[in-house]
Structures are given as structure tokens and as C-alpha cells.
PDB file of N, CA and C in Angstrom:
ATOM      1  N   MET A1304      -2.272   3.764  -6.637  1.00 62.00           N
ATOM      2  CA  MET A1304      -1.361   2.674  -6.385  1.00 62.00           C
ATOM      3  C   MET A1304      -0.910   2.678  -4.925  1.00 62.00           C
ATOM      4  N   THR A1305      -0.580   3.839  -4.401  1.00 69.00           N
ATOM      5  CA  THR A1305      -0.138   3.899  -3.010  1.00 69.00           C
ATOM      6  C   THR A1305      -1.278   3.553  -2.060  1.00 69.00           C
ATOM      7  N   SER A1306      -2.483   3.967  -2.386  1.00 74.00           N
ATOM      8  CA  SER A1306      -3.625   3.639  -1.531  1.00 74.00           C
ATOM      9  C   SER A1306      -3.836   2.138  -1.475  1.00 74.00           C
ATOM     10  N   LEU A1307      -3.714   1.487  -2.604  1.00 76.00           N
ATOM     11  CA  LEU A1307      -3.871   0.040  -2.656  1.00 76.00           C
ATOM     12  C   LEU A1307      -2.768  -0.645  -1.864  1.00 76.00           C
ATOM     13  N   ALA A1308      -1.547  -0.189  -2.018  1.00 76.00           N
ATOM     14  CA  ALA A1308      -0.428  -0.792  -1.289  1.00 76.00           C
ATOM     15  C   ALA A1308      -0.595  -0.605   0.213  1.00 76.00           C
ATOM     16  N   ARG A1309      -1.055   0.567   0.643  1.00 73.00           N
ATOM     17  CA  ARG A1309      -1.236   0.833   2.068  1.00 73.00           C
ATOM     18  C   ARG A1309      -2.302  -0.043   2.696  1.00 73.00           C
ATOM     19  N   MET A1310      -3.224  -0.560   1.889  1.00 76.00           N
ATOM     20  CA  MET A1310      -4.250  -1.448   2.420  1.00 76.00           C
ATOM     21  C   MET A1310      -3.649  -2.776   2.873  1.00 76.00           C
ATOM     22  N   TYR A1311      -2.496  -3.133   2.338  1.00 79.00           N
ATOM     23  CA  TYR A1311      -1.933  -4.451   2.601  1.00 79.00           C
ATOM     24  C   TYR A1311      -0.665  -4.448   3.439  1.00 79.00           C
ATOM     25  N   VAL A1312       0.074  -3.357   3.498  1.00 80.00           N
ATOM     26  CA  VAL A1312       1.341  -3.332   4.235  1.00 80.00           C
ATOM     27  C   VAL A1312       1.537  -1.996   4.939  1.00 80.00           C
ATOM     28  N   PHE A1313       2.379  -2.009   5.986  1.00 81.00           N
ATOM     29  CA  PHE A1313       2.831  -0.756   6.587  1.00 81.00           C
ATOM     30  C   PHE A1313       4.258  -0.539   6.131  1.00 81.00           C
ATOM     31  N   TRP A1314       4.525   0.636   5.627  1.00 81.00           N
ATOM     32  CA  TRP A1314       5.843   0.972   5.085  1.00 81.00           C
ATOM     33  C   TRP A1314       5.991   2.465   5.299  1.00 81.00           C
ATOM     34  N   SER A1315       6.952   2.878   6.107  1.00 85.00           N
ATOM     35  CA  SER A1315       7.013   4.273   6.533  1.00 85.00           C
ATOM     36  C   SER A1315       7.135   5.276   5.390  1.00 85.00           C
ATOM     37  N   LYS A1316       7.840   4.953   4.317  1.00 87.00           N
ATOM     38  CA  LYS A1316       7.983   5.898   3.193  1.00 87.00           C
ATOM     39  C   LYS A1316       7.400   5.310   1.912  1.00 87.00           C
ATOM     40  N   ILE A1317       6.248   4.675   2.021  1.00 84.00           N
ATOM     41  CA  ILE A1317       5.680   3.964   0.872  1.00 84.00           C
ATOM     42  C   ILE A1317       5.369   4.907  -0.293  1.00 84.00           C
ATOM     43  N   ASN A1318       4.828   6.090  -0.019  1.00 85.00           N
ATOM     44  CA  ASN A1318       4.499   7.024  -1.106  1.00 85.00           C
ATOM     45  C   ASN A1318       5.734   7.415  -1.900  1.00 85.00           C
ATOM     46  N   GLN A1319       6.781   7.850  -1.197  1.00 89.00           N
ATOM     47  CA  GLN A1319       7.999   8.292  -1.871  1.00 89.00           C
ATOM     48  C   GLN A1319       8.650   7.149  -2.644  1.00 89.00           C
ATOM     49  N   ASP A1320       8.675   5.951  -2.054  1.00 89.00           N
ATOM     50  CA  ASP A1320       9.314   4.817  -2.718  1.00 89.00           C
ATOM     51  C   ASP A1320       8.564   4.400  -3.986  1.00 89.00           C
ATOM     52  N   ILE A1321       7.242   4.377  -3.931  1.00 84.00           N
ATOM     53  CA  ILE A1321       6.460   4.011  -5.117  1.00 84.00           C
ATOM     54  C   ILE A1321       6.597   5.081  -6.195  1.00 84.00           C
ATOM     55  N   GLU A1322       6.516   6.349  -5.812  1.00 85.00           N
ATOM     56  CA  GLU A1322       6.651   7.424  -6.799  1.00 85.00           C
ATOM     57  C   GLU A1322       8.021   7.390  -7.469  1.00 85.00           C
ATOM     58  N   GLU A1323       9.066   7.146  -6.697  1.00 89.00           N
ATOM     59  CA  GLU A1323      10.417   7.062  -7.257  1.00 89.00           C
ATOM     60  C   GLU A1323      10.544   5.865  -8.200  1.00 89.00           C
ATOM     61  N   MET A1324       9.965   4.725  -7.822  1.00 86.00           N
ATOM     62  CA  MET A1324      10.015   3.542  -8.672  1.00 86.00           C
ATOM     63  C   MET A1324       9.313   3.799 -10.008  1.00 86.00           C
ATOM     64  N   VAL A1325       8.148   4.427  -9.960  1.00 81.00           N
ATOM     65  CA  VAL A1325       7.398   4.707 -11.186  1.00 81.00           C
ATOM     66  C   VAL A1325       8.144   5.719 -12.055  1.00 81.00           C
ATOM     67  N   ARG A1326       8.732   6.756 -11.431  1.00 83.00           N
ATOM     68  CA  ARG A1326       9.488   7.753 -12.198  1.00 83.00           C
ATOM     69  C   ARG A1326      10.696   7.140 -12.897  1.00 83.00           C
ATOM     70  N   SER A1327      11.339   6.171 -12.260  1.00 88.00           N
ATOM     71  CA  SER A1327      12.555   5.586 -12.826  1.00 88.00           C
ATOM     72  C   SER A1327      12.276   4.379 -13.720  1.00 88.00           C
ATOM     73  N   CYS A1328      11.033   3.964 -13.850  1.00 85.00           N
ATOM     74  CA  CYS A1328      10.671   2.784 -14.647  1.00 85.00           C
ATOM     75  C   CYS A1328      10.521   3.177 -16.123  1.00 85.00           C
ATOM     76  N   SER A1329      11.354   2.598 -16.973  1.00 85.00           N
ATOM     77  CA  SER A1329      11.300   2.942 -18.400  1.00 85.00           C
ATOM     78  C   SER A1329      10.010   2.451 -19.049  1.00 85.00           C
ATOM     79  N   VAL A1330       9.516   1.289 -18.648  1.00 84.00           N
ATOM     80  CA  VAL A1330       8.260   0.763 -19.208  1.00 84.00           C
ATOM     81  C   VAL A1330       7.097   1.675 -18.824  1.00 84.00           C
ATOM     82  N   CYS A1331       7.080   2.127 -17.569  1.00 75.00           N
ATOM     83  CA  CYS A1331       6.018   3.043 -17.121  1.00 75.00           C
ATOM     84  C   CYS A1331       6.035   4.331 -17.938  1.00 75.00           C
ATOM     85  N   SER A1332       7.229   4.837 -18.220  1.00 76.00           N
ATOM     86  CA  SER A1332       7.361   6.074 -18.994  1.00 76.00           C
ATOM     87  C   SER A1332       6.870   5.893 -20.421  1.00 76.00           C
ATOM     88  N   GLU A1333       7.186   4.753 -21.022  1.00 81.00           N
ATOM     89  CA  GLU A1333       6.767   4.499 -22.406  1.00 81.00           C
ATOM     90  C   GLU A1333       5.259   4.334 -22.516  1.00 81.00           C
ATOM     91  N   LEU A1334       4.662   3.577 -21.601  1.00 80.00           N
ATOM     92  CA  LEU A1334       3.231   3.291 -21.687  1.00 80.00           C
ATOM     93  C   LEU A1334       2.383   4.472 -21.233  1.00 80.00           C
ATOM     94  N   ASN A1335       2.842   5.196 -20.212  1.00 75.00           N
ATOM     95  CA  ASN A1335       2.177   6.398 -19.723  1.00 75.00           C
ATOM     96  C   ASN A1335       0.678   6.188 -19.493  1.00 75.00           C
ATOM     97  N   TYR A1336       0.336   5.131 -18.734  1.00 73.00           N
ATOM     98  CA  TYR A1336      -1.061   4.860 -18.421  1.00 73.00           C
ATOM     99  C   TYR A1336      -1.638   5.966 -17.543  1.00 73.00           C
ATOM    100  N   PRO A1337      -2.906   6.333 -17.745  1.00 73.00           N
ATOM    101  CA  PRO A1337      -3.529   7.337 -16.876  1.00 73.00           C
ATOM    102  C   PRO A1337      -3.785   6.751 -15.483  1.00 73.00           C
ATOM    103  N   VAL A1338      -3.906   7.616 -14.497  1.00 67.00           N
ATOM    104  CA  VAL A1338      -4.202   7.177 -13.137  1.00 67.00           C
ATOM    105  C   VAL A1338      -5.616   6.617 -13.115  1.00 67.00           C
ATOM    106  N   LYS A1339      -5.778   5.389 -12.602  1.00 71.00           N
ATOM    107  CA  LYS A1339      -7.090   4.749 -12.604  1.00 71.00           C
ATOM    108  C   LYS A1339      -7.866   4.987 -11.316  1.00 71.00           C
ATOM    109  N   ALA A1340      -7.160   5.210 -10.232  1.00 73.00           N
ATOM    110  CA  ALA A1340      -7.828   5.411  -8.950  1.00 73.00           C
ATOM    111  C   ALA A1340      -7.382   6.742  -8.359  1.00 73.00           C
ATOM    112  N   PRO A1341      -8.289   7.429  -7.676  1.00 75.00           N
ATOM    113  CA  PRO A1341      -7.879   8.686  -7.043  1.00 75.00           C
ATOM    114  C   PRO A1341      -6.873   8.408  -5.929  1.00 75.00           C
ATOM    115  N   LEU A1342      -5.914   9.297  -5.785  1.00 73.00           N
ATOM    116  CA  LEU A1342      -4.921   9.151  -4.736  1.00 73.00           C
ATOM    117  C   LEU A1342      -5.449   9.764  -3.452  1.00 73.00           C
ATOM    118  N   ASN A1343      -5.312   9.043  -2.377  1.00 75.00           N
ATOM    119  CA  ASN A1343      -5.762   9.522  -1.075  1.00 75.00           C
ATOM    120  C   ASN A1343      -4.564   9.633  -0.150  1.00 75.00           C
ATOM    121  N   PRO A1344      -4.436  10.736   0.568  1.00 79.00           N
ATOM    122  CA  PRO A1344      -3.304  10.874   1.486  1.00 79.00           C
ATOM    123  C   PRO A1344      -3.448   9.928   2.674  1.00 79.00           C
ATOM    124  N   TRP A1345      -2.322   9.508   3.210  1.00 75.00           N
ATOM    125  CA  TRP A1345      -2.307   8.667   4.399  1.00 75.00           C
ATOM    126  C   TRP A1345      -2.777   9.508   5.580  1.00 75.00           C
ATOM    127  N   ILE A1346      -3.721   9.018   6.321  1.00 81.00           N
ATOM    128  CA  ILE A1346      -4.234   9.742   7.477  1.00 81.00           C
ATOM    129  C   ILE A1346      -3.490   9.245   8.710  1.00 81.00           C
ATOM    130  N   TYR A1347      -2.717  10.136   9.317  1.00 85.00           N
ATOM    131  CA  TYR A1347      -1.934   9.768  10.487  1.00 85.00           C
ATOM    132  C   TYR A1347      -2.764   9.963  11.749  1.00 85.00           C
ATOM    133  N   PRO A1348      -2.719   9.014  12.669  1.00 86.00           N
ATOM    134  CA  PRO A1348      -3.486   9.150  13.906  1.00 86.00           C
ATOM    135  C   PRO A1348      -2.930  10.256  14.790  1.00 86.00           C
ATOM    136  N   CYS A1349      -3.802  10.850  15.583  1.00 91.00           N
ATOM    137  CA  CYS A1349      -3.403  11.926  16.496  1.00 91.00           C
ATOM    138  C   CYS A1349      -3.003  11.393  17.863  1.00 91.00           C
ATOM    139  N   SER A1350      -3.476  10.204  18.205  1.00 92.00           N
ATOM    140  CA  SER A1350      -3.161   9.644  19.517  1.00 92.00           C
ATOM    141  C   SER A1350      -2.958   8.136  19.399  1.00 92.00           C
ATOM    142  N   PRO A1351      -2.246   7.534  20.353  1.00 89.00           N
ATOM    143  CA  PRO A1351      -2.019   6.091  20.319  1.00 89.00           C
ATOM    144  C   PRO A1351      -3.335   5.317  20.332  1.00 89.00           C
ATOM    145  N   GLY A1352      -3.409   4.290  19.526  1.00 85.00           N
ATOM    146  CA  GLY A1352      -4.593   3.452  19.478  1.00 85.00           C
ATOM    147  C   GLY A1352      -5.713   3.987  18.609  1.00 85.00           C
ATOM    148  N   GLU A1353      -5.557   5.175  18.047  1.00 88.00           N
ATOM    149  CA  GLU A1353      -6.603   5.759  17.206  1.00 88.00           C
ATOM    150  C   GLU A1353      -6.750   4.972  15.904  1.00 88.00           C
ATOM    151  N   SER A1354      -5.655   4.432  15.425  1.00 84.00           N
ATOM    152  CA  SER A1354      -5.667   3.644  14.199  1.00 84.00           C
ATOM    153  C   SER A1354      -4.905   2.349  14.455  1.00 84.00           C
ATOM    154  N   VAL A1355      -5.503   1.231  14.083  1.00 83.00           N
ATOM    155  CA  VAL A1355      -4.866  -0.067  14.286  1.00 83.00           C
ATOM    156  C   VAL A1355      -4.785  -0.772  12.939  1.00 83.00           C
ATOM    157  N   HIS A1356      -3.618  -1.287  12.618  1.00 77.00           N
ATOM    158  CA  HIS A1356      -3.415  -2.020  11.375  1.00 77.00           C
ATOM    159  C   HIS A1356      -2.993  -3.439  11.717  1.00 77.00           C
ATOM    160  N   VAL A1357      -3.520  -4.401  10.992  1.00 78.00           N
ATOM    161  CA  VAL A1357      -3.235  -5.800  11.271  1.00 78.00           C
ATOM    162  C   VAL A1357      -2.829  -6.488   9.978  1.00 78.00           C
ATOM    163  N   ASP A1358      -1.753  -7.257  10.044  1.00 73.00           N
ATOM    164  CA  ASP A1358      -1.372  -8.119   8.931  1.00 73.00           C
ATOM    165  C   ASP A1358      -1.966  -9.492   9.213  1.00 73.00           C
ATOM    166  N   PHE A1359      -2.609 -10.081   8.221  1.00 76.00           N
ATOM    167  CA  PHE A1359      -3.192 -11.395   8.437  1.00 76.00           C
ATOM    168  C   PHE A1359      -3.051 -12.241   7.183  1.00 76.00           C
ATOM    169  N   ALA A1360      -3.131 -13.555   7.366  1.00 76.00           N
ATOM    170  CA  ALA A1360      -3.050 -14.491   6.252  1.00 76.00           C
ATOM    171  C   ALA A1360      -3.816 -15.748   6.651  1.00 76.00           C
ATOM    172  N   GLY A1361      -4.263 -16.481   5.648  1.00 71.00           N
ATOM    173  CA  GLY A1361      -4.905 -17.758   5.933  1.00 71.00           C
ATOM    174  C   GLY A1361      -6.363 -17.738   5.546  1.00 71.00           C
ATOM    175  N   PRO A1362      -7.091 -18.791   5.811  1.00 70.00           N
ATOM    176  CA  PRO A1362      -6.672 -20.000   6.514  1.00 70.00           C
ATOM    177  C   PRO A1362      -5.747 -20.859   5.651  1.00 70.00           C
ATOM    178  N   PHE A1363      -4.907 -21.617   6.310  1.00 70.00           N
ATOM    179  CA  PHE A1363      -3.982 -22.490   5.612  1.00 70.00           C
ATOM    180  C   PHE A1363      -4.511 -23.917   5.656  1.00 70.00           C
ATOM    181  N   PRO A1364      -4.534 -24.609   4.529  1.00 72.00           N
ATOM    182  CA  PRO A1364      -5.054 -25.980   4.486  1.00 72.00           C
ATOM    183  C   PRO A1364      -4.282 -26.895   5.442  1.00 72.00           C
ATOM    184  N   GLY A1365      -5.026 -27.702   6.193  1.00 70.00           N
ATOM    185  CA  GLY A1365      -4.402 -28.668   7.089  1.00 70.00           C
ATOM    186  C   GLY A1365      -3.927 -28.093   8.402  1.00 70.00           C
ATOM    187  N   LYS A1366      -4.248 -26.845   8.680  1.00 60.00           N
ATOM    188  CA  LYS A1366      -3.831 -26.213   9.935  1.00 60.00           C
ATOM    189  C   LYS A1366      -5.061 -25.931  10.791  1.00 60.00           C
ATOM    190  N   CYS A1367      -4.856 -25.839  12.085  1.00 63.00           N
ATOM    191  CA  CYS A1367      -5.951 -25.472  12.990  1.00 63.00           C
ATOM    192  C   CYS A1367      -6.359 -24.035  12.701  1.00 63.00           C
ATOM    193  N   THR A1368      -7.633 -23.758  12.792  1.00 56.00           N
ATOM    194  CA  THR A1368      -8.108 -22.419  12.456  1.00 56.00           C
ATOM    195  C   THR A1368      -8.581 -21.640  13.671  1.00 56.00           C
ATOM    196  N   TYR A1369      -8.164 -22.033  14.853  1.00 55.00           N
ATOM    197  CA  TYR A1369      -8.571 -21.295  16.049  1.00 55.00           C
ATOM    198  C   TYR A1369      -7.398 -20.638  16.703  1.00 55.00           C
TER     199      TYR A1369
END
């Protein structure tokens, strides 16, 4: 779940926040679904520019696309 979320957003404490949300969710506790995807640790860059993340959206209908 955290790996999937990290693909779409930058959030400094995303792992801790998601884990806390799942632990405190009563529905999650009742259903107790198995983990479907392997968890991968966030790889932090060693130097500036080593990793670049971009948020993007579109194309939007009726808007210029350049």
C-alpha cells in the first residue's frame, strides 16, 4: 500500500501515517486481508538531483496541450 501511494504523491511520513491508519481502522482489523503486494522501502537519494519526482495531471478537455 505504501509503495503504491509513493508512486503518486510525496509525503514525508507516508509509511508511518498509513501504518497508523490501518492499525486504527476497525474494518481493516475485522477483515484482516493478507498483504497483496510486497512492501518496498523508500530509497532516499544520496545527492541532490539523484532522484526526481514529478506530479502531473491531464490532458484536460478543451485546454491547450503544449
